[in-house]
Amino acid sequence: MIINDLDQLFEITQEKLEEQYGTITINFANKTHVYTGNDVIGNCLQEWLPDWFSHLGVDVRPGDNTQSFPDFVAVFNNISHDVEVKAWNYNNSPAFDIANFSSFLATTYESPGKLNARYFILGYQPMNDGFSQGFLVKKVYLKFIWEITSPSRNYPIGLQVKRGQPYAMRPYNFKNNEDRSFRNKRQFIYAVKDAFEEFPNDSLPFTADEWLNRVLSY
Amino acid sequence: MIINDLDQLFEITQEKLEEQYGTITINFANKTHVYTGNDVIGNCLQEWLPDWFSHLGVDVRPGDNTQSFPDFVAVFNNISHDVEVKAWNYNNSPAFDIANFSSFLATTYESPGKLNARYFILGYQPMNDGFSQGFLVKKVYLKFIWEITSPSRNYPIGLQVKRGQPYAMRPYNFKNNEDRSFRNKRQFIYAVKDAFEEFPNDSLPFTADEWLNRVLSY
């Protein structure tokens, strides 16, 4: 079967991976141990997923090496799509870092097209009941960034703020309220601009208005 | 072969594990991926090691469930020994967290014997050269806490300090200067007491002097 776009890839992935079990094993000095903790599952799944896409026949290439964003690029009919992969413990609210806020501003100013990146998101449940050890993938999502973000209690977007400085952009709880996100890309962009104005950043070579004009005109 | 104490366990472990290779694999939806990153190796090795000790015939039991310290207890001839397991990327200086400073004070005030815990420490090197993926364990150490700590530039012991508050206790670079640690347990205890005085902590139900008297009299 030929997969022609990310939405088709998502449908197949969702159908085949939801409710599937997995394990992580460490083999060292010819002794195998099945990992029983929770800490490394997301990290391992994020590495596993591009292999899965390749297995499905999708042309998957590493992302731009000089940037951590995007994780990789999927090519369909000669058109490249930026893809990010996230995973989190589905027993909790989604709390993964979407991106460092100032890196996000710099990257999207440089390449406004990256605002259209798609997020493959896996919600896994650790399984460690004494009988089986591993994890279950409960949910697979494919989202735009404005579909996993919303205004937070204190800021125009979800932001981790330390000592008055914004660090990571964080998703809202889309697990429980999938319809409370920003309505569209434009609304998201204006919220980012408002957050940028609230936290001016002299180390960036552009203003909030310049960022806004650049990404809107793309 | 019967192993009678931790030092014998260490000798065999060092002999058998140094320069050995290992891999971490994730199996999900019947597809196997060999992990190529660096982030999860230490975490996985820390889980693997107690299995290894069991395999060698050592009576290994989980640590006190209400505390994160120690990781586990090894029993030889009916005598229990607290064992901590640490691992770090040997290409860097050791920078793992030994313990949260105030938790350490509370735990050792409650159970001064835990100051005699032994630290099994693995220095691993990620291997990802295009031909092989995995890691190599370069060095195995067995240390007391005073053998991996020393006064730091700014404080009586190695401390991660954020906003004027101490967080994690950190080792000094014992990889490069194995003889620059505290000379003995007593010297370590006095340095901890000095650090406690430098960072008074009202949430602890004892003073620096009370802590000192308690752990010295044990």
Short mmCIF file of C-alpha atoms in Angstrom, two decimals:
data_model
loop_
_atom_site.label_atom_id
_atom_site.label_comp_id
_atom_site.label_asym_id
_atom_site.label_seq_id
_atom_site.Cartn_x
_atom_site.Cartn_y
_atom_site.Cartn_z
CA MET A 1 0.00 0.00 0.00
CA ILE A 2 1.28 3.41 -1.00
CA ILE A 3 0.97 6.19 1.57
CA ASN A 4 0.50 9.58 -0.06
CA ASP A 5 0.38 12.05 2.78
CA LEU A 6 0.74 12.53 6.52
CA ASP A 7 -2.97 12.12 7.20
CA GLN A 8 -2.95 8.69 5.59
CA LEU A 9 0.21 7.83 7.50
CA PHE A 10 -1.52 8.92 10.69
CA GLU A 11 -4.61 6.80 10.04
CA ILE A 12 -2.58 3.66 9.46
CA THR A 13 -0.34 4.41 12.43
CA GLN A 14 -3.28 5.01 14.73
CA GLU A 15 -5.00 1.84 13.56
CA LYS A 16 -1.91 -0.33 13.93
CA LEU A 17 -0.30 1.10 17.07
CA GLU A 18 -3.07 2.02 19.47
CA GLU A 19 -3.50 -0.65 22.17
CA GLN A 20 -0.22 -2.34 21.18
CA TYR A 21 2.28 -3.46 23.79
CA GLY A 22 6.01 -2.94 23.80
CA THR A 23 9.10 -3.60 25.88
CA ILE A 24 12.50 -2.09 26.36
CA THR A 25 15.40 -4.42 27.00
CA ILE A 26 18.98 -3.83 27.90
CA ASN A 27 21.47 -6.47 26.85
CA PHE A 28 24.84 -6.19 28.50
CA ALA A 29 27.57 -8.75 29.13
CA ASN A 30 25.22 -11.33 27.57
CA LYS A 31 22.57 -10.75 30.22
CA THR A 32 19.21 -9.35 29.23
CA HIS A 33 17.09 -7.20 31.53
CA VAL A 34 13.59 -5.98 30.71
CA TYR A 35 13.28 -2.38 31.78
CA THR A 36 10.55 -1.79 34.38
CA GLY A 37 10.80 1.95 35.07
CA ASN A 38 8.89 4.77 33.39
CA ASP A 39 11.64 7.23 32.61
CA VAL A 40 12.99 6.03 29.27
CA ILE A 41 9.82 4.89 27.49
CA GLY A 42 9.05 8.21 25.77
CA ASN A 43 12.62 8.71 24.69
CA CYS A 44 12.76 5.20 23.18
CA LEU A 45 9.39 5.55 21.43
CA GLN A 46 10.52 8.81 19.86
CA GLU A 47 13.43 6.94 18.29
CA TRP A 48 11.31 3.97 17.29
CA LEU A 49 8.63 5.87 15.36
CA PRO A 50 10.70 7.05 12.36
CA ASP A 51 11.76 3.40 11.84
CA TRP A 52 8.09 2.47 11.75
CA PHE A 53 7.40 5.10 9.10
CA SER A 54 10.29 3.77 7.00
CA HIS A 55 8.92 0.28 7.42
CA LEU A 56 5.63 1.54 5.98
CA GLY A 57 7.54 2.71 2.92
CA VAL A 58 7.59 6.40 3.76
CA ASP A 59 10.63 8.41 2.71
CA VAL A 60 11.85 9.66 6.09
CA ARG A 61 14.95 11.84 6.37
CA PRO A 62 16.76 13.32 9.36
CA GLY A 63 15.88 16.92 10.16
CA ASP A 64 18.18 19.85 9.51
CA ASN A 65 21.31 18.91 11.48
CA THR A 66 22.05 22.38 12.73
CA GLN A 67 18.70 22.62 14.49
CA SER A 68 16.95 20.31 16.86
CA PHE A 69 13.72 21.19 15.08
CA PRO A 70 12.19 19.37 13.22
CA ASP A 71 12.94 15.81 14.38
CA PHE A 72 12.70 14.61 10.79
CA VAL A 73 11.24 15.31 7.37
CA ALA A 74 8.78 13.05 5.57
CA VAL A 75 8.71 13.33 1.79
CA PHE A 76 5.60 12.54 -0.29
CA ASN A 77 5.65 13.16 -4.03
CA ASN A 78 8.74 15.35 -3.68
CA ILE A 79 7.11 17.56 -1.06
CA SER A 80 8.83 17.71 2.35
CA HIS A 81 6.87 17.88 5.58
CA ASP A 82 8.43 18.78 8.92
CA VAL A 83 7.50 16.22 11.56
CA GLU A 84 8.01 16.39 15.30
CA VAL A 85 7.59 13.37 17.54
CA LYS A 86 6.47 13.66 21.16
CA ALA A 87 5.53 11.03 23.72
CA TRP A 88 4.25 11.26 27.26
CA ASN A 89 2.89 9.10 30.06
CA TYR A 90 -0.82 8.99 29.29
CA ASN A 91 -1.64 8.49 32.98
CA ASN A 92 -0.70 12.16 33.45
CA SER A 93 -1.61 15.39 31.67
CA PRO A 94 0.57 16.05 28.62
CA ALA A 95 3.52 18.08 29.94
CA PHE A 96 6.23 17.58 27.33
CA ASP A 97 8.27 20.53 26.12
CA ILE A 98 7.16 21.71 22.69
CA ALA A 99 10.20 23.96 22.24
CA ASN A 100 12.34 26.49 24.02
CA PHE A 101 10.45 29.77 23.58
CA SER A 102 13.27 31.95 22.26
CA SER A 103 14.57 29.15 20.00
CA PHE A 104 11.05 28.78 18.68
CA LEU A 105 10.88 32.52 17.90
CA ALA A 106 14.28 32.45 16.19
CA THR A 107 13.51 29.32 14.17
CA THR A 108 10.10 30.47 12.97
CA TYR A 109 11.44 33.93 12.11
CA GLU A 110 14.13 32.28 10.00
CA SER A 111 11.79 29.63 8.54
CA PRO A 112 8.12 30.60 8.99
CA GLY A 113 7.11 27.42 7.15
CA LYS A 114 8.07 25.43 10.23
CA LEU A 115 4.90 26.72 11.88
CA ASN A 116 3.14 24.14 9.71
CA ALA A 117 5.08 21.23 11.22
CA ARG A 118 2.96 18.25 12.23
CA TYR A 119 3.25 16.66 15.65
CA PHE A 120 2.99 12.90 15.96
CA ILE A 121 2.19 12.40 19.62
CA LEU A 122 2.09 9.07 21.45
CA GLY A 123 0.35 8.63 24.80
CA TYR A 124 1.78 5.51 26.47
CA GLN A 125 0.96 3.73 29.72
CA PRO A 126 3.73 1.98 31.65
CA MET A 127 2.76 -1.62 32.42
CA ASN A 128 4.50 -3.15 35.37
CA ASP A 129 2.07 -5.36 37.21
CA GLY A 130 4.37 -8.19 38.19
CA PHE A 131 3.20 -10.31 35.27
CA SER A 132 4.22 -8.15 32.36
CA GLN A 133 6.74 -5.35 32.08
CA GLY A 134 6.66 -2.76 29.40
CA PHE A 135 4.18 -0.28 28.07
CA LEU A 136 1.00 0.12 26.09
CA VAL A 137 0.47 2.87 23.52
CA LYS A 138 -2.98 4.17 24.34
CA LYS A 139 -3.40 7.03 21.88
CA VAL A 140 -1.80 8.36 18.72
CA TYR A 141 -2.36 11.97 17.69
CA LEU A 142 -1.41 14.02 14.66
CA LYS A 143 -1.65 17.73 15.42
CA PHE A 144 -0.61 21.17 14.32
CA ILE A 145 1.08 23.26 17.01
CA TRP A 146 -2.02 25.45 17.42
CA GLU A 147 -4.05 22.31 18.12
CA ILE A 148 -2.03 21.39 21.22
CA THR A 149 -1.68 24.91 22.66
CA SER A 150 -4.05 27.40 24.26
CA PRO A 151 -3.83 30.44 26.53
CA SER A 152 -2.68 29.34 29.98
CA ARG A 153 -3.88 30.76 33.29
CA ASN A 154 -1.09 33.34 33.42
CA TYR A 155 0.18 33.80 29.90
CA PRO A 156 -1.07 34.16 26.32
CA ILE A 157 0.30 30.64 25.60
CA GLY A 158 1.39 27.75 27.81
CA LEU A 159 4.83 28.72 29.08
CA GLN A 160 7.16 27.38 31.71
CA VAL A 161 8.47 30.56 33.39
CA LYS A 162 11.46 30.53 35.77
CA ARG A 163 12.71 33.61 37.57
CA GLY A 164 10.60 35.80 35.30
CA GLN A 165 12.07 34.26 32.14
CA PRO A 166 10.14 32.04 29.72
CA TYR A 167 11.70 28.65 29.05
CA ALA A 168 9.71 25.86 27.41
CA MET A 169 6.44 26.16 25.53
CA ARG A 170 4.07 23.57 26.90
CA PRO A 171 0.87 22.00 25.57
CA TYR A 172 -2.46 22.49 27.28
CA ASN A 173 -4.36 19.40 28.42
CA PHE A 174 -5.54 18.35 24.95
CA LYS A 175 -5.97 14.83 26.31
CA ASN A 176 -9.09 15.85 28.25
CA ASN A 177 -10.31 18.83 26.21
CA GLU A 178 -9.39 18.33 22.62
CA ASP A 179 -11.56 21.28 21.53
CA ARG A 180 -10.12 23.99 23.78
CA SER A 181 -7.04 24.69 21.67
CA PHE A 182 -6.45 27.84 19.64
CA ARG A 183 -8.99 27.91 16.83
CA ASN A 184 -6.42 28.34 14.08
CA LYS A 185 -2.86 29.17 13.19
CA ARG A 186 -3.54 32.91 13.13
CA GLN A 187 -4.88 32.94 16.68
CA PHE A 188 -1.82 30.99 17.82
CA ILE A 189 0.52 33.42 16.07
CA TYR A 190 -1.07 36.44 17.78
CA ALA A 191 -0.79 34.72 21.17
CA VAL A 192 2.91 34.04 20.58
CA LYS A 193 3.39 37.69 19.65
CA ASP A 194 1.63 38.77 22.87
CA ALA A 195 3.86 36.45 24.92
CA PHE A 196 6.95 37.81 23.14
CA GLU A 197 5.85 41.37 24.06
CA GLU A 198 5.30 40.30 27.66
CA PHE A 199 8.83 38.86 27.78
CA PRO A 200 11.04 41.11 25.63
CA ASN A 201 14.23 39.35 24.57
CA ASP A 202 17.20 41.55 23.65
CA SER A 203 19.21 38.60 22.40
CA LEU A 204 16.85 38.18 19.43
CA PRO A 205 17.58 40.39 16.40
CA PHE A 206 13.91 41.23 15.76
CA THR A 207 10.95 42.71 17.63
CA ALA A 208 7.59 41.13 18.34
CA ASP A 209 6.04 43.17 15.52
CA GLU A 210 8.77 42.15 13.10
CA TRP A 211 8.25 38.50 14.04
CA LEU A 212 4.48 38.89 13.54
CA ASN A 213 4.82 40.50 10.12
CA ARG A 214 7.29 37.90 8.99
CA VAL A 215 5.26 34.84 9.95
CA LEU A 216 1.91 36.33 8.84
CA SER A 217 3.23 37.27 5.42
CA TYR A 218 4.53 33.76 4.76
CA MET B 1 31.76 -19.37 43.56
CA ILE B 2 30.42 -17.86 46.75
CA ILE B 3 30.70 -14.11 47.14
CA ASN B 4 31.10 -13.06 50.74
CA ASP B 5 31.16 -9.30 50.71
CA LEU B 6 30.80 -6.19 48.60
CA ASP B 7 34.50 -5.90 47.89
CA GLN B 8 34.55 -9.39 46.39
CA LEU B 9 31.40 -8.54 44.44
CA PHE B 10 33.12 -5.42 43.17
CA GLU B 11 36.26 -7.28 42.05
CA ILE B 12 34.29 -9.82 40.05
CA THR B 13 32.03 -7.12 38.62
CA GLN B 14 34.96 -4.97 37.59
CA GLU B 15 36.75 -7.93 36.01
CA LYS B 16 33.69 -9.12 34.09
CA LEU B 17 32.06 -5.85 33.06
CA GLU B 18 34.82 -3.39 32.20
CA GLU B 19 35.27 -3.13 28.42
CA GLN B 20 32.03 -5.04 27.77
CA TYR B 21 29.53 -3.84 25.17
CA GLY B 22 25.80 -3.54 25.50
CA THR B 23 22.73 -2.44 23.58
CA ILE B 24 19.28 -1.13 24.37
CA THR B 25 16.41 -2.23 22.17
CA ILE B 26 12.80 -1.21 22.00
CA ASN B 27 10.37 -3.80 20.70
CA PHE B 28 6.97 -2.42 19.82
CA ALA B 29 4.28 -3.70 17.50
CA ASN B 30 6.69 -6.54 16.60
CA LYS B 31 9.29 -4.12 15.28
CA THR B 32 12.64 -3.88 16.98
CA HIS B 33 14.70 -0.72 17.09
CA VAL B 34 18.20 -0.46 18.56
CA TYR B 35 18.46 2.73 20.56
CA THR B 36 21.16 5.10 19.27
CA GLY B 37 20.88 8.10 21.62
CA ASN B 38 22.76 8.72 24.85
CA ASP B 39 19.98 9.73 27.21
CA VAL B 40 18.67 6.42 28.50
CA ILE B 41 21.86 4.36 28.88
CA GLY B 42 22.57 5.29 32.49
CA ASN B 43 19.00 4.75 33.56
CA CYS B 44 18.92 1.30 31.94
CA LEU B 45 22.29 0.26 33.38
CA GLN B 46 21.13 1.22 36.86
CA GLU B 47 18.25 -1.22 36.47
CA TRP B 48 20.41 -3.91 34.93
CA LEU B 49 23.06 -4.06 37.66
CA PRO B 50 20.96 -5.57 40.50
CA ASP B 51 19.97 -8.36 38.08
CA TRP B 52 23.65 -9.00 37.51
CA PHE B 53 24.27 -9.26 41.24
CA SER B 54 21.41 -11.75 41.58
CA HIS B 55 22.86 -13.73 38.71
CA LEU B 56 26.13 -13.93 40.66
CA GLY B 57 24.18 -15.47 43.52
CA VAL B 58 24.06 -12.38 45.74
CA ASP B 59 20.95 -11.87 47.89
CA VAL B 60 19.73 -8.54 46.57
CA ARG B 61 16.57 -6.91 47.96
CA PRO B 62 14.77 -3.72 47.05
CA GLY B 63 15.56 -0.71 49.22
CA ASP B 64 13.22 0.74 51.81
CA ASN B 65 10.13 1.55 49.78
CA THR B 66 9.31 4.81 51.51
CA GLN B 67 12.67 6.32 50.61
CA SER B 68 14.46 6.57 47.32
CA PHE B 69 17.67 5.82 49.22
CA PRO B 70 19.21 3.24 49.10
CA ASP B 71 18.55 1.73 45.68
CA PHE B 72 18.80 -1.74 47.15
CA VAL B 73 20.22 -3.83 49.96
CA ALA B 74 22.74 -6.65 49.49
CA VAL B 75 22.78 -9.30 52.20
CA PHE B 76 25.91 -11.34 53.03
CA ASN B 77 25.84 -13.73 56.01
CA ASN B 78 22.72 -12.04 57.36
CA ILE B 79 24.30 -8.60 57.31
CA SER B 80 22.59 -5.97 55.12
CA HIS B 81 24.55 -3.43 53.14
CA ASP B 82 22.98 -0.34 51.57
CA VAL B 83 23.97 -0.05 47.93
CA GLU B 84 23.47 2.86 45.59
CA VAL B 85 23.95 2.55 41.82
CA LYS B 86 25.05 5.45 39.67
CA ALA B 87 26.05 5.65 36.03
CA TRP B 88 27.33 8.48 33.88
CA ASN B 89 28.70 9.15 30.42
CA TYR B 90 32.42 8.55 30.90
CA ASN B 91 33.24 10.99 28.10
CA ASN B 92 32.25 13.76 30.52
CA SER B 93 33.12 14.57 34.12
CA PRO B 94 30.92 12.71 36.61
CA ALA B 95 27.94 14.98 37.22
CA PHE B 96 25.24 12.67 38.53
CA ASP B 97 23.16 13.73 41.52
CA ILE B 98 24.22 11.93 44.69
CA ALA B 99 21.15 13.05 46.61
CA ASN B 100 18.96 16.04 47.31
CA PHE B 101 20.79 17.90 50.07
CA SER B 102 17.93 18.31 52.54
CA SER B 103 16.66 14.75 51.92
CA PHE B 104 20.19 13.56 52.59
CA LEU B 105 20.29 15.45 55.90
CA ALA B 106 16.88 14.09 56.93
CA THR B 107 17.70 10.50 55.92
CA THR B 108 21.08 10.39 57.63
CA TYR B 109 19.68 12.04 60.77
CA GLU B 110 17.02 9.33 60.88
CA SER B 111 19.41 6.50 59.90
CA PRO B 112 23.06 7.52 60.40
CA GLY B 113 24.12 4.05 59.25
CA LYS B 114 23.22 5.02 55.70
CA LEU B 115 26.37 7.15 55.62
CA ASN B 116 28.17 3.83 55.16
CA ALA B 117 26.28 3.02 51.95
CA ARG B 118 28.47 1.83 49.08
CA TYR B 119 28.20 3.35 45.62
CA PHE B 120 28.54 1.10 42.59
CA ILE B 121 29.35 3.52 39.81
CA LEU B 122 29.52 2.71 36.11
CA GLY B 123 31.27 4.94 33.59
CA TYR B 124 29.89 4.13 30.11
CA GLN B 125 30.74 5.39 26.64
CA PRO B 126 27.99 5.63 24.03
CA MET B 127 29.00 3.84 20.82
CA ASN B 128 27.30 5.01 17.69
CA ASP B 129 29.76 4.95 14.87
CA GLY B 130 27.50 3.80 12.05
CA PHE B 131 28.68 0.20 12.40
CA SER B 132 27.65 -0.53 15.96
CA GLN B 133 25.08 1.08 18.21
CA GLY B 134 25.13 0.77 21.93
CA PHE B 135 27.58 1.46 24.68
CA LEU B 136 30.77 0.27 26.33
CA VAL B 137 31.24 0.18 30.08
CA LYS B 138 34.68 1.69 30.56
CA LYS B 139 35.05 1.74 34.35
CA VAL B 140 33.42 0.22 37.42
CA TYR B 141 33.91 1.85 40.83
CA LEU B 142 32.91 0.91 44.37
CA LYS B 143 33.09 3.93 46.64
CA PHE B 144 31.97 5.38 49.93
CA ILE B 145 30.26 8.76 49.71
CA TRP B 146 33.33 10.52 51.12
CA GLU B 147 35.41 9.00 48.34
CA ILE B 148 33.42 10.72 45.57
CA THR B 149 33.02 14.11 47.26
CA SER B 150 35.35 16.97 48.10
CA PRO B 151 35.06 20.69 48.88
CA SER B 152 33.95 22.53 45.75
CA ARG B 153 35.13 25.95 44.65
CA ASN B 154 32.30 27.74 46.44
CA TYR B 155 31.01 25.39 49.11
CA PRO B 156 32.25 22.94 51.76
CA ILE B 157 30.95 20.08 49.57
CA GLY B 158 29.92 19.81 45.92
CA LEU B 159 26.45 21.40 45.77
CA GLN B 160 24.16 22.45 42.98
CA VAL B 161 22.78 25.79 44.21
CA LYS B 162 19.82 27.53 42.57
CA ARG B 163 18.53 30.92 43.68
CA GLY B 164 20.57 30.69 46.84
CA GLN B 165 19.12 27.29 47.77
CA PRO B 166 21.09 24.01 47.72
CA TYR B 167 19.59 21.24 45.61
CA ALA B 168 21.62 18.19 44.65
CA MET B 169 24.87 17.01 46.16
CA ARG B 170 27.29 16.34 43.34
CA PRO B 171 30.52 14.34 43.11
CA TYR B 172 33.85 16.00 42.39
CA ASN B 173 35.79 14.81 39.35
CA PHE B 174 37.00 11.52 40.86
CA LYS B 175 37.49 10.22 37.32
CA ASN B 176 40.58 12.40 36.85
CA ASN B 177 41.76 12.83 40.46
CA GLU B 178 40.83 9.80 42.44
CA ASP B 179 42.95 10.96 45.42
CA ARG B 180 41.46 14.42 45.94
CA SER B 181 38.36 13.27 47.83
CA PHE B 182 37.71 13.82 51.52
CA ARG B 183 40.25 11.81 53.50
CA ASN B 184 37.67 9.98 55.57
CA LYS B 185 34.08 9.83 56.75
CA ARG B 186 34.70 12.26 59.59
CA GLN B 187 36.05 14.95 57.27
CA PHE B 188 33.03 14.48 55.01
CA ILE B 189 30.62 14.78 57.97
CA TYR B 190 32.16 18.07 59.11
CA ALA B 191 31.94 19.46 55.57
CA VAL B 192 28.25 18.53 55.40
CA LYS B 193 27.69 20.24 58.73
CA ASP B 194 29.43 23.39 57.44
CA ALA B 195 27.27 23.37 54.32
CA PHE B 196 24.14 22.91 56.47
CA GLU B 197 25.18 25.96 58.54
CA GLU B 198 25.77 27.96 55.38
CA PHE B 199 22.26 27.07 54.15
CA PRO B 200 20.00 26.93 57.21
CA ASN B 201 16.84 24.95 56.55
CA ASP B 202 13.83 25.70 58.76
CA SER B 203 11.86 22.79 57.34
CA LEU B 204 14.23 20.31 59.03
CA PRO B 205 13.44 19.48 62.68
CA PHE B 206 17.09 19.59 63.80
CA THR B 207 20.03 21.99 63.70
CA ALA B 208 23.44 21.52 62.10
CA ASP B 209 24.92 20.77 65.52
CA GLU B 210 22.20 18.25 66.31
CA TRP B 211 22.80 16.54 62.97
CA LEU B 212 26.54 16.45 63.66
CA ASN B 213 26.18 14.96 67.13
CA ARG B 214 23.77 12.36 65.90
CA VAL B 215 25.85 11.08 62.99
CA LEU B 216 29.15 11.26 64.90
CA SER B 217 27.79 9.31 67.86
CA TYR B 218 26.55 6.50 65.65
#
